[in-house]
């Protein structure tokens, strides 16, 4: 049922505006890849091109090695779920789900019988005969998923499908996607601007910015081993300290910190995730720490972001200070200006070339 | 225990807030007033159609007779009704798809070009029919266009603003991505048209068709001038009757003959929406 998908140097221009530049991406069969990017990054355009709803200006889309250029949308064997469920309002729930089978020429009774299996999968079998106008937002999206799955697509495309749902419903939908992947093992490409959603749903994340894929890697890689400062920023990394790499060590106002072995010598930015830092009680024995003063606190509810100023707070050029942000559990009892120590979990430091 | 719960539920259902009751009464009152306002102009025609004698200053006819209704069954009247029916049908059959195409073009074209198409489609509304027809009739005669075709052609232009406006409104609410979804679900373009677009635009199509039909069915000036008196329709019969002194009863009967059939069709179209869910359209 599932197929591998390959994008080779796909580009798309609208007039003189190029929205996709040489995008290459490989999605193995039964894997889930998230296209993560901000609004206008080109991720939805890319998905429409994969689905066949738009044509690329250049490059190739291949499914199981076959070029899809001449294959019309309805013969690509893909299904697309949009942010809005877009259920056909003139059909009831089961007939929406049976739509693909009917288009394939199956008898209504057979199509409905098959549709019931997919409604059962999304736990909405009891709603089969209802008009779609009576469904809630979450139910609509479940039906949209069932309708797409009933197509038995070799590649399932999800275009921000849960963006309009509230947090609780979104969690339910994530669990549902997990369940569907375990049951049917479809190849999935999901477009999202939510890095948490991408991390939960996908096996790997392709970070898209201004029509280019900046990095494609595992969830851990894009978070802890970003290819560029921009990836670090898009993945929510709050720490970027300029300095220089020499012999696998980054030198900056923070001191000398070991980074990845393959880091090239030269000007580089130290990226260390706020989650990889911890506040160390004064005098606690252990590894090396960085001493600084509390510059500010931001509550995240169950966690707190602590901004720590390291170095001299003056207007010198180059700056002789840097601010580190630490994601700390609970609500640490700290006062602005209080001197504290920050420890680095190993391995946590990663240097990216400075642009 | 179950009975007690059921009774409690029924009691709860019966509790209506005083404000809601007052609101419902106001709605019903306004609705009744609207019905009276719409039907009141028909009352004189209805009375005249059955008035055997009705002399001023009497408020109501002195005596009643339904004899004038026999005119509706005369061959001349039936022929005129058939011509009106054909004219309305032809105008609707041509103006409805043209309206859809115009609305699609206006939607597809960006900015000023789309608005220009809108302007062209709505322009006939700004032109009085009399002014539109004058001159055209001579041209049609010179081109040897048959009277029926000539009248239908002009009435299509008159009907186009109504049909295109109907589709413009419907397309504004129509989500184009329904087509995309259908395509990715395996529907070929003809299937998208049949199973998605047509059912979703069915209500607008019906309304547009009905309005265009009315333009043809009820037209007087264009039929008279462009038809050069060669076309006999119900409105031209009515006009002739109205211009003859002492034919009030005949005029009233012919008036009702023009008014009532479209009202019946309208009621037939509106009833399903009043009494139940909208037509489900074509079910794949």
Coordinates of N, CA, C and O in Angstrom, one line a residue, chain A residues 48 53 72-74 78-80 82 84 86-92 95 99-100 102-103 108 112 147-148 151, chain B residues 175 177-189 191-192 195-197 199-200 279-284:
Chain A
X48 N 1.2 20.5 -2.7 CA 0.3 20.6 -3.8 C 1.0 20.0 -5.1 O 0.4 19.4 -5.9
X53 N -1.6 18.8 -7.8 CA -2.6 19.9 -8.0 C -1.9 21.1 -8.5 O -2.5 22.1 -8.9
X72 N -1.9 12.3 -13.9 CA -2.9 13.3 -13.4 C -3.2 13.0 -11.9 O -2.9 11.9 -11.4
X73 N -3.7 14.0 -11.2 CA -3.9 14.0 -9.8 C -4.6 12.7 -9.4 O -4.2 12.0 -8.4
X74 N -5.7 12.4 -10.1 CA -6.6 11.3 -9.6 C -5.9 9.9 -9.8 O -6.4 8.9 -9.3
X78 N -2.6 9.1 -4.3 CA -2.3 9.9 -3.1 C -3.6 10.4 -2.5 O -4.6 10.5 -3.2
X79 N -3.6 10.8 -1.3 CA -4.8 11.5 -0.7 C -4.3 12.6 0.1 O -3.2 12.6 0.8
X80 N -5.1 13.7 0.1 CA -4.6 15.0 0.7 C -5.7 15.4 1.8 O -6.8 15.5 1.4
X82 N -6.6 18.5 4.2 CA -6.3 20.0 4.4 C -6.6 20.4 5.8 O -7.1 19.6 6.6
X84 N -8.7 22.5 6.8 CA -10.2 22.4 6.9 C -10.6 21.1 6.4 O -10.0 20.6 5.4
X86 N -13.1 20.0 4.8 CA -13.7 20.0 3.5 C -14.5 18.8 3.2 O -14.3 18.2 2.1
X87 N -15.4 18.4 4.1 CA -16.3 17.3 3.8 C -17.3 17.8 2.8 O -17.8 18.9 3.0
X88 N -17.7 16.9 1.9 CA -18.7 17.3 0.9 C -20.1 17.5 1.7 O -20.6 16.6 2.2
X89 N -20.6 18.7 1.6 CA -21.8 19.0 2.5 C -23.1 18.3 2.0 O -24.0 18.2 2.7
X90 N -23.1 17.9 0.7 CA -24.3 17.2 0.1 C -24.3 15.7 0.4 O -25.2 15.1 0.0
X91 N -23.2 15.2 1.1 CA -23.2 13.8 1.4 C -23.1 13.6 2.9 O -22.5 14.4 3.6
X92 N -23.7 12.5 3.3 CA -23.6 12.2 4.8 C -22.2 11.7 5.1 O -21.3 11.5 4.2
X95 N -21.1 8.4 3.1 CA -20.9 8.6 1.7 C -19.7 9.5 1.4 O -19.1 9.4 0.3
X99 N -16.6 8.0 -0.9 CA -16.4 8.7 -2.2 C -15.4 8.1 -3.1 O -15.6 7.9 -4.3
X100 N -14.2 7.8 -2.5 CA -13.1 7.4 -3.4 C -13.5 6.0 -4.0 O -13.2 5.8 -5.2
X102 N -16.4 4.9 -4.7 CA -17.5 5.1 -5.7 C -16.8 5.7 -7.0 O -17.2 5.3 -8.1
X103 N -15.8 6.6 -6.8 CA -15.2 7.1 -8.0 C -14.4 6.0 -8.7 O -14.1 6.1 -9.9
X108 N -22.3 1.0 -4.6 CA -22.6 1.8 -3.5 C -22.5 0.9 -2.2 O -21.9 1.3 -1.2
X112 N -19.8 1.6 0.7 CA -20.2 1.9 2.1 C -19.7 0.9 3.1 O -19.3 1.3 4.2
X147 N -11.8 9.4 5.2 CA -12.1 9.5 3.8 C -10.8 9.4 3.0 O -10.7 8.7 1.9
X148 N -9.7 10.0 3.5 CA -8.4 9.9 2.8 C -7.9 8.5 2.8 O -7.4 8.0 1.9
X151 N -9.3 5.9 0.5 CA -8.7 5.9 -0.8 C -7.6 4.9 -1.0 O -7.2 4.5 -2.0
Chain B
X175 N -16.3 26.5 -2.0 CA -14.9 26.3 -1.6 C -14.2 25.5 -2.8 O -14.5 24.4 -3.0
X177 N -11.5 24.2 -3.0 CA -10.6 23.1 -2.7 C -11.5 21.8 -2.6 O -10.9 20.7 -2.5
X178 N -12.8 21.9 -2.7 CA -13.6 20.7 -2.8 C -13.2 19.9 -4.0 O -13.1 18.7 -4.0
X179 N -12.9 20.7 -5.1 CA -12.5 20.1 -6.4 C -11.2 19.4 -6.2 O -11.0 18.2 -6.6
X180 N -10.2 20.0 -5.5 CA -8.9 19.5 -5.2 C -9.1 18.2 -4.4 O -8.4 17.2 -4.7
X181 N -9.9 18.2 -3.4 CA -10.1 17.0 -2.5 C -10.6 15.9 -3.4 O -10.1 14.8 -3.3
X182 N -11.6 16.2 -4.2 CA -12.2 15.2 -5.0 C -11.2 14.6 -6.0 O -11.1 13.3 -6.1
X183 N -10.4 15.4 -6.5 CA -9.4 14.9 -7.5 C -8.4 14.0 -6.8 O -8.1 12.9 -7.3
X184 N -7.9 14.4 -5.6 CA -7.0 13.5 -4.9 C -7.7 12.2 -4.4 O -7.0 11.3 -4.1
X185 N -9.0 12.2 -4.3 CA -9.7 11.0 -3.9 C -10.0 10.2 -5.1 O -10.8 9.2 -5.0
X186 N -9.5 10.5 -6.3 CA -9.6 9.7 -7.4 C -10.7 10.1 -8.4 O -10.9 9.3 -9.4
X187 N -11.3 11.3 -8.3 CA -12.3 11.7 -9.2 C -11.7 12.4 -10.4 O -10.9 13.3 -10.3
X188 N -12.0 11.9 -11.6 CA -11.6 12.6 -12.8 C -12.4 13.9 -13.0 O -13.5 14.0 -12.4
X189 N -11.9 14.8 -13.8 CA -12.6 16.1 -13.9 C -14.1 16.0 -14.2 O -14.9 16.7 -13.6
X191 N -16.1 13.6 -13.3 CA -16.7 13.1 -12.1 C -16.8 14.2 -11.0 O -17.8 14.3 -10.3
X192 N -15.8 15.1 -11.0 CA -15.8 16.2 -10.1 C -17.0 17.1 -10.4 O -17.8 17.5 -9.5
X195 N -20.3 14.9 -9.5 CA -20.6 14.5 -8.2 C -20.3 15.5 -7.1 O -20.6 15.4 -6.0
X196 N -19.6 16.6 -7.5 CA -19.2 17.6 -6.5 C -19.7 19.0 -6.8 O -20.6 19.5 -6.1
X197 N -19.3 19.4 -8.0 CA -19.6 20.8 -8.3 C -21.1 21.0 -8.6 O -21.7 21.9 -8.1
X199 N -23.8 19.2 -7.7 CA -24.7 19.2 -6.5 C -24.6 20.4 -5.6 O -25.5 20.9 -5.1
X200 N -23.3 20.9 -5.5 CA -23.1 22.0 -4.6 C -23.6 23.3 -5.2 O -23.9 24.2 -4.5
X279 N -32.3 19.3 -1.0 CA -32.1 18.2 -1.9 C -30.6 17.7 -1.8 O -29.7 18.5 -1.7
X280 N -30.4 16.5 -1.7 CA -29.1 15.9 -1.5 C -28.2 15.9 -2.8 O -27.1 15.6 -2.8
X281 N -28.9 16.3 -3.9 CA -28.1 16.3 -5.2 C -27.8 15.0 -5.6 O -28.3 14.0 -5.2
X282 N -26.8 14.9 -6.5 CA -26.4 13.6 -7.1 C -25.5 12.9 -6.1 O -24.5 13.4 -5.7
X283 N -25.9 11.7 -5.7 CA -25.2 10.9 -4.8 C -24.2 10.0 -5.5 O -24.7 9.2 -6.4
X284 N -23.0 10.0 -5.3 CA -22.1 9.1 -6.1 C -22.3 7.7 -5.6 O -22.7 7.4 -4.5

